[in-house]
Coordinates of N, CA and C in Angstrom, one line a residue:
M1034 N -0.4 17.7 -10.6 CA -0.6 18.2 -9.5 C 0.5 18.0 -8.2
Q1035 N 0.7 18.6 -6.8 CA 1.6 17.9 -6.2 C 1.1 18.2 -4.6
S1036 N -0.3 17.7 -4.9 CA -0.4 18.1 -3.5 C -1.7 17.3 -3.4
V1037 N -2.1 16.7 -2.4 CA -3.8 16.4 -2.3 C -4.1 17.8 -1.9
G1038 N -4.0 18.5 -1.8 CA -4.7 19.5 -1.7 C -4.8 20.1 -2.6
A1039 N -3.9 20.0 -4.0 CA -4.5 20.6 -5.3 C -5.5 19.5 -5.5
Y1040 N -5.3 17.8 -5.5 CA -6.0 17.7 -6.0 C -7.1 17.1 -6.1
V1041 N -7.5 17.7 -4.7 CA -9.2 17.8 -3.8 C -9.7 19.3 -4.7
D1042 N -9.6 20.0 -4.6 CA -9.1 21.3 -5.6 C -10.1 21.1 -6.9
W1043 N -8.6 20.5 -7.5 CA -9.1 19.9 -9.0 C -10.1 19.4 -9.6
V1044 N -10.6 17.7 -8.5 CA -11.4 16.9 -8.5 C -12.4 17.8 -8.1
S1045 N -12.9 18.8 -7.6 CA -14.4 19.9 -7.4 C -14.7 20.6 -8.0
K1046 N -13.5 20.1 -8.8 CA -14.0 21.3 -10.3 C -14.4 19.6 -10.8
K1047 N -14.1 19.0 -11.2 CA -14.1 17.8 -11.9 C -14.7 17.0 -11.3
P1048 N -15.7 16.6 -11.4 CA -16.5 16.1 -10.4 C -17.0 14.1 -10.8
H1049 N -17.2 14.2 -12.2 CA -17.1 13.7 -13.0 C -15.7 12.3 -12.8
F1050 N -14.4 12.7 -11.9 CA -13.9 12.4 -12.5 C -13.1 12.2 -10.3
R1051 N -14.5 11.4 -9.4 CA -14.3 11.5 -8.2 C -13.8 10.2 -7.5
D1052 N -14.0 8.9 -8.6 CA -13.7 7.7 -9.0 C -12.3 6.9 -7.9
V1053 N -11.9 6.3 -7.3 CA -11.2 6.7 -6.6 C -10.6 5.3 -7.0
G1054 N -9.5 4.2 -7.3 CA -9.3 3.2 -7.2 C -8.7 2.7 -6.7
I1055 N -9.3 1.0 -5.6 CA -9.0 0.8 -4.8 C -8.9 -0.6 -5.4
A1056 N -7.9 -1.3 -4.1 CA -8.0 -2.7 -4.6 C -8.6 -4.1 -4.2
L1057 N -8.9 -3.7 -2.9 CA -9.8 -4.6 -2.7 C -10.7 -3.7 -1.1
Y1058 N -12.1 -3.5 -1.1 CA -12.9 -3.1 0.1 C -13.2 -3.4 1.2
G1059 N -13.0 -2.6 1.7 CA -12.1 -3.5 3.2 C -10.4 -3.2 3.2
S1060 N -10.1 -2.5 2.2 CA -8.7 -2.1 2.7 C -7.9 -1.3 3.5
Q1061 N -7.0 -1.3 3.9 CA -6.2 0.3 4.4 C -6.0 0.8 2.3
S1062 N -6.3 0.8 1.8 CA -6.2 2.6 1.2 C -7.9 2.1 1.0
H1063 N -9.3 1.7 0.6 CA -10.5 2.0 1.3 C -10.2 2.5 1.8
L1064 N -10.0 3.1 3.1 CA -10.1 3.2 4.8 C -9.1 4.7 4.9
A1065 N -7.8 5.2 4.0 CA -7.9 5.8 3.8 C -8.3 6.9 2.8
G1066 N -8.9 6.6 1.7 CA -10.1 7.3 0.9 C -11.2 7.5 1.2
L1067 N -11.8 6.9 1.9 CA -13.1 7.6 2.9 C -12.6 8.3 3.8
M1068 N -11.6 8.4 4.7 CA -10.9 9.6 5.4 C -10.7 10.7 4.7
L1069 N -9.8 10.1 3.3 CA -10.3 11.3 2.4 C -10.9 12.5 2.7
G1070 N -12.2 11.7 1.8 CA -13.3 12.1 0.9 C -13.5 12.9 2.7
C1071 N -14.1 12.8 3.4 CA -14.7 12.8 4.8 C -14.0 14.1 5.2
E1072 N -12.4 14.4 5.2 CA -12.7 14.7 5.7 C -11.2 16.6 5.1
E1073 N -11.7 15.5 4.0 CA -12.5 17.0 2.6 C -13.5 17.6 2.1
E1074 N -14.3 16.8 2.8 CA -15.7 16.8 3.3 C -16.3 16.6 1.1
I1075 N -15.3 15.8 0.2 CA -16.0 16.1 -1.3 C -15.8 13.9 -1.3
A1076 N -17.2 14.5 -1.9 CA -17.3 13.0 -2.5 C -17.7 11.9 -3.1
L1077 N -16.0 11.5 -2.9 CA -15.2 10.3 -3.4 C -15.7 9.7 -3.9
R1078 N -15.9 8.4 -5.1 CA -16.4 7.6 -4.7 C -15.2 6.3 -5.1
M1079 N -15.2 5.6 -4.3 CA -13.8 4.2 -4.2 C -14.2 3.0 -5.1
Q1080 N -13.6 3.2 -6.0 CA -14.2 2.3 -7.1 C -12.9 1.0 -6.7
T1081 N -13.6 -0.9 -6.5 CA -13.0 -1.2 -6.0 C -12.1 -2.2 -7.5
Y1082 N -11.4 -3.2 -7.7 CA -11.3 -3.2 -8.1 C -10.2 -5.1 -7.8
S1083 N -10.3 -5.6 -8.9 CA -9.5 -7.1 -8.6 C -8.9 -6.4 -8.5
H1084 N -8.0 -6.0 -9.2 CA -6.8 -6.2 -9.1 C -5.6 -5.1 -9.4
T1085 N -4.2 -4.6 -9.1 CA -3.6 -3.3 -9.3 C -3.0 -3.0 -10.9
T1086 N -3.1 -4.3 -12.2 CA -3.0 -4.3 -13.1 C -4.5 -3.8 -13.8
A1087 N -5.1 -3.7 -13.1 CA -6.5 -3.4 -13.9 C -6.3 -1.6 -13.2
I1088 N -6.3 -1.3 -12.1 CA -6.4 0.8 -11.7 C -5.1 0.5 -12.6
I1089 N -4.2 0.1 -12.3 CA -2.6 1.3 -13.3 C -3.1 1.0 -14.7
G1090 N -3.3 0.7 -15.9 CA -4.7 -0.5 -17.1 C -4.9 1.9 -17.2
D1091 N -6.3 2.0 -16.4 CA -7.7 2.6 -16.7 C -6.7 3.8 -16.2
L1092 N -6.4 4.0 -14.5 CA -5.0 4.9 -14.3 C -4.4 5.8 -16.7
L1093 N -4.1 4.5 -15.8 CA -2.5 5.2 -17.3 C -3.5 5.8 -18.5
E1094 N -4.8 5.1 -19.1 CA -5.9 5.4 -19.8 C -6.9 6.2 -19.4
G1095 N -6.6 7.3 -18.5 CA -7.6 8.0 -18.0 C -8.9 8.4 -18.9
G1096 N -8.9 6.3 -17.4 CA -10.5 6.5 -17.5 C -10.3 6.3 -15.5
L1097 N -9.6 7.0 -14.9 CA -9.4 6.8 -13.5 C -8.6 8.2 -13.1
A1098 N -9.2 9.0 -12.5 CA -7.4 10.6 -12.4 C -7.4 10.0 -10.6
A1099 N -7.2 9.0 -10.2 CA -6.1 8.8 -8.8 C -6.7 7.1 -8.4
T1100 N -6.1 7.1 -7.8 CA -5.7 6.2 -6.5 C -4.5 5.9 -5.5
I1101 N -5.3 5.1 -4.3 CA -4.3 4.8 -3.4 C -4.6 2.9 -3.7
F1102 N -3.2 2.9 -2.7 CA -2.7 1.5 -3.2 C -0.7 1.0 -2.9
V1103 N -0.9 0.3 -2.7 CA 0.4 -0.1 -2.0 C 1.3 0.5 -3.3
C1104 N 2.5 1.1 -1.9 CA 3.8 1.9 -2.7 C 4.3 1.3 -4.1
G1105 N 4.7 0.1 -3.7 CA 5.0 -0.7 -4.6 C 5.1 -1.4 -5.6
Q1106 N 3.8 -0.8 -6.4 CA 2.7 -0.4 -7.4 C 3.5 0.1 -8.5
V1107 N 3.7 0.7 -8.3 CA 4.1 2.0 -9.0 C 5.0 1.8 -9.5
N1108 N 6.4 -0.1 -8.3 CA 7.4 0.0 -9.6 C 7.2 -1.0 -11.2
S1109 N 6.4 -2.1 -10.7 CA 5.3 -2.7 -12.3 C 6.4 -1.6 -12.9
R1110 N 6.2 -3.2 -14.5 CA 6.6 -2.4 -15.6 C 5.4 -1.8 -16.0
R1111 N 4.7 -2.5 -15.7 CA 3.1 -0.8 -16.2 C 3.2 0.7 -16.1
A1112 N 3.4 0.6 -15.0 CA 3.6 2.3 -13.9 C 4.4 3.1 -13.6
E1113 N 6.1 1.9 -14.3 CA 6.8 2.9 -13.9 C 7.0 4.2 -14.6
G1114 N 7.9 5.0 -13.3 CA 7.7 6.5 -14.7 C 6.6 7.2 -15.6
K1115 N 5.1 6.7 -14.6 CA 4.3 7.0 -15.6 C 2.9 7.4 -14.3
V1116 N 3.6 7.6 -12.9 CA 2.4 8.2 -12.3 C 2.9 9.0 -11.4
H1117 N 2.5 9.6 -10.9 CA 2.8 10.4 -9.4 C 2.1 10.4 -8.7
A1118 N 2.9 10.5 -7.5 CA 2.5 9.4 -5.8 C 2.3 11.2 -5.0
L1119 N 0.9 11.6 -5.1 CA 0.8 13.0 -3.9 C 0.9 13.3 -2.6
T1120 N 1.2 12.3 -2.2 CA 0.9 11.3 -1.1 C 1.2 9.4 -0.4
V1121 N 1.6 9.3 0.7 CA 1.9 8.3 1.6 C 1.4 8.2 3.1
T1122 N -0.2 6.8 2.7 CA -0.2 7.2 4.4 C 0.0 7.5 5.7
S1123 N 1.9 6.9 5.9 CA 2.0 5.9 6.4 C 3.1 7.2 7.8
K1124 N 2.8 7.4 8.9 CA 3.2 8.6 9.8 C 4.1 9.5 8.5
D1125 N 5.7 8.6 8.7 CA 6.4 8.6 7.9 C 6.7 8.2 6.9
R1126 N 7.8 9.3 6.0 CA 7.5 8.6 4.4 C 8.1 8.1 3.7
I1127 N 8.2 7.8 3.5 CA 9.0 6.6 2.8 C 10.7 6.6 2.4
P1128 N 11.8 5.5 2.7 CA 12.5 6.2 3.5 C 13.1 6.4 0.7
N1129 N 12.6 5.6 0.0 CA 13.2 5.8 -1.4 C 12.3 7.0 -1.7
W1130 N 11.3 7.6 -1.1 CA 10.9 8.8 -2.4 C 10.6 9.8 -1.0
P1131 N 11.4 10.8 -0.6 CA 12.8 11.7 -0.1 C 11.0 12.2 0.6
A1132 N 10.6 13.0 -1.3 CA 10.1 14.4 -1.6 C 8.8 13.6 -0.9
V1133 N 8.6 13.0 -1.3 CA 6.7 12.6 -1.3 C 6.1 12.8 0.6
K1134 N 5.6 13.2 0.8 CA 4.7 14.0 2.1 C 3.7 13.1 2.1
T1135 N 4.3 13.1 3.6 CA 2.6 12.3 3.9 C 1.0 12.7 3.9
F1136 N 0.2 12.6 3.6 CA -1.0 12.7 4.4 C -0.9 13.6 4.9
T1137 N -0.4 13.1 6.9 CA -0.3 14.0 7.6 C 0.3 15.7 8.1
E1138 N 1.7 15.3 6.2 CA 2.2 16.6 6.5 C 1.5 17.6 5.9
Q1139 N 0.2 17.2 4.9 CA -0.7 17.5 4.4 C -1.3 18.3 4.9
D1140 N -1.7 18.3 6.2 CA -2.7 19.0 6.8 C -3.7 17.5 7.5
M1141 N -3.7 16.4 7.7 CA -4.5 15.5 7.2 C -4.1 13.7 8.2
P1142 N -4.6 14.1 8.8 CA -3.8 12.9 10.5 C -3.6 11.8 10.2
M1143 N -3.4 10.8 9.3 CA -3.6 9.6 9.3 C -1.6 8.8 9.0
D1144 N -2.2 7.7 10.3 CA -1.1 7.0 10.0 C -1.9 5.7 10.1
I1145 N -1.8 5.3 8.2 CA -2.2 3.9 7.9 C -1.3 2.4 7.1
N1146 N -0.7 1.4 8.0 CA 0.4 1.1 7.4 C 0.2 -0.7 7.3
G1147 N 0.2 -1.3 6.7 CA -0.8 -2.9 6.0 C 1.1 -3.8 6.3
W1148 N 0.5 -5.2 7.5 CA 0.2 -5.7 7.4 C -0.7 -6.8 7.2
I1149 N 1.5 -8.3 6.2 CA 1.0 -9.3 5.8 C 0.9 -10.3 6.7
G1150 N -0.1 -11.3 7.2 CA 0.9 -12.2 7.8 C 0.8 -13.5 7.5
W1151 N 1.2 -14.3 7.5 CA 1.6 -15.7 6.4 C 1.0 -16.1 8.1
F1152 N 0.1 -17.3 7.6 CA -0.8 -18.1 8.0 C -0.8 -19.8 8.0
V1153 N -1.1 -20.6 8.9 CA -1.5 -22.4 8.3 C -2.2 -22.8 8.7
S1154 N -2.3 -23.3 8.5 CA -4.0 -24.1 10.3 C -3.4 -24.2 10.7
A1155 N -3.9 -24.5 12.3 CA -4.1 -24.4 13.3 C -3.1 -25.3 14.7
N1156 N -3.5 -26.6 13.0 CA -3.2 -27.9 14.0 C -2.0 -28.5 13.1
T1157 N -1.7 -27.8 12.1 CA -0.4 -28.0 12.2 C 1.1 -27.7 13.0
P1158 N 2.0 -28.8 12.4 CA 2.7 -29.6 13.9 C 3.7 -28.5 14.5
D1159 N 4.3 -28.9 15.5 CA 5.3 -27.4 15.2 C 6.2 -28.0 15.7
P1160 N 6.6 -29.2 14.3 CA 8.6 -29.8 14.1 C 7.9 -28.3 12.1
T1161 N 7.1 -29.1 11.3 CA 6.7 -28.4 10.4 C 6.9 -26.8 10.4
I1162 N 6.1 -26.2 11.5 CA 6.2 -24.7 11.8 C 7.2 -23.7 11.7
S1163 N 9.1 -24.8 12.5 CA 9.2 -24.1 13.0 C 10.6 -25.0 11.2
D1164 N 10.4 -25.7 10.6 CA 10.8 -25.9 9.2 C 10.9 -24.8 8.4
L1165 N 9.4 -24.0 8.4 CA 8.4 -23.5 7.4 C 9.7 -22.0 7.9
F1166 N 9.7 -22.0 8.6 CA 10.6 -20.4 10.2 C 11.6 -20.8 9.0
N1167 N 12.3 -21.5 9.3 CA 13.5 -21.3 9.4 C 14.3 -21.6 8.0
K1168 N 12.9 -22.4 6.9 CA 13.7 -21.9 5.6 C 12.9 -20.3 5.1
V1169 N 11.9 -19.1 5.5 CA 11.4 -18.7 5.2 C 13.1 -17.7 5.8
A1170 N 13.6 -17.9 6.9 CA 14.3 -17.1 7.6 C 15.6 -17.2 6.8
R1171 N 15.8 -17.9 6.0 CA 17.0 -18.3 4.8 C 17.1 -17.9 3.8
M1172 N 15.7 -17.3 3.2 CA 15.2 -16.2 2.2 C 14.9 -15.4 2.0
Q1173 N 14.6 -15.1 3.3 CA 15.0 -13.4 3.4 C 16.3 -12.8 3.9
Q1174 N 17.2 -13.5 4.2 CA 18.3 -13.8 4.4 C 19.2 -13.5 2.5
T1175 N 18.9 -13.5 1.7 CA 19.1 -13.8 0.9 C 19.2 -12.0 -0.4
Q1176 N 20.6 -12.4 -1.3 CA 20.5 -10.6 -2.3 C 19.1 -11.0 -2.4
D1177 N 18.7 -11.5 -2.9 CA 17.5 -11.5 -4.5 C 16.3 -11.1 -3.1
Y1178 N 16.5 -11.7 -2.3 CA 15.4 -11.1 -1.4 C 14.6 -9.6 -1.1
Q1179 N 16.3 -9.4 -0.4 CA 16.2 -8.1 0.0 C 16.6 -6.4 -0.7
E1180 N 16.7 -7.5 -2.5 CA 16.7 -6.3 -3.8 C 15.0 -6.4 -4.0
L1181 N 14.4 -7.8 -3.8 CA 12.5 -7.9 -3.9 C 11.7 -6.2 -2.8
Q1182 N 12.8 -6.5 -1.8 CA 12.0 -5.7 -0.3 C 12.2 -4.2 -0.6
K1183 N 13.5 -4.4 -1.3 CA 13.7 -2.6 -1.4 C 12.7 -2.2 -3.0
R1184 N 13.1 -3.0 -4.1 CA 11.5 -2.5 -5.3 C 10.5 -2.1 -4.7
Y1185 N 9.2 -2.8 -4.0 CA 8.1 -2.8 -4.0 C 8.3 -1.7 -2.7
L1186 N 9.3 -1.7 -2.2 CA 9.8 -0.4 -1.1 C 9.2 -1.5 0.5
L1187 N 8.6 -2.2 0.2 CA 8.9 -3.7 2.0 C 9.4 -2.9 2.6
T1188 N 9.1 -3.0 3.5 CA 9.7 -2.4 5.9 C 9.4 -3.6 6.1
Q1189 N 10.9 -5.0 6.1 CA 9.5 -5.8 6.8 C 9.8 -6.6 8.8
A1190 N 8.5 -6.9 8.8 CA 8.4 -7.0 10.4 C 8.7 -8.5 10.4
S1191 N 9.7 -8.6 10.7 CA 9.7 -10.3 10.8 C 9.9 -11.0 12.7
L1192 N 8.5 -12.2 12.8 CA 8.4 -12.0 14.4 C 9.1 -13.9 14.6
S1193 N 9.6 -14.4 15.5 CA 9.3 -15.7 15.8 C 8.4 -16.5 16.0
P1194 N 7.3 -17.9 15.6 CA 6.6 -18.5 16.1 C 6.0 -17.9 17.4
E1195 N 7.0 -18.0 18.3 CA 7.6 -17.9 19.9 C 6.3 -16.5 19.8
Q1196 N 7.1 -15.4 19.4 CA 6.5 -14.0 19.5 C 5.3 -13.7 18.7
T1197 N 5.4 -14.2 17.0 CA 3.9 -13.4 17.1 C 3.3 -15.1 18.4
Q1198 N 3.1 -16.1 18.8 CA 1.8 -16.7 19.5 C 1.9 -14.9 21.1
T1199 N 3.3 -14.5 21.1 CA 1.8 -14.0 22.6 C 1.9 -12.5 21.9
T1200 N 2.9 -12.1 20.7 CA 1.8 -11.0 20.4 C 0.3 -11.3 19.8
H1201 N -0.1 -12.2 19.1 CA -1.6 -12.1 18.9 C -2.6 -13.7 19.7
H1202 N -2.3 -13.4 21.0 CA -2.5 -14.4 21.7 C -3.4 -13.3 23.0

């Protein structure tokens, strides 16, 4: 299978493989799977797992035909080179996977990206927040951190505490 369309055709003929592994009910992956099922009028069933390691295991052992999860997880030791990406949910292709078309490019409009926030208690003193922010900023400048970002196909969007406060109020 090289496309979402080929997957939909295949699973239409093999409905016992309609389960799609997702790591969290209500996540972006869950939403993408529901949108795919609705758009293609196919009865996909989102199968919730507690961790991506279990999804990869079932996928590799043949108990699960497909999954939708964070792209960087296919770089895990267990999955690397053993799973094939059919598409990505963002409107843009992933730079590290230039040949993998987006859902939109495969005639299913979708632009879902995950945003992960870092939160502390609202009563955390400003000097403590500033200190934490500075430590994280220094860590983000290291070569190890940048290699980790690249390995897990992550694109970082950093905001200062002031920008975060302005953006989210």
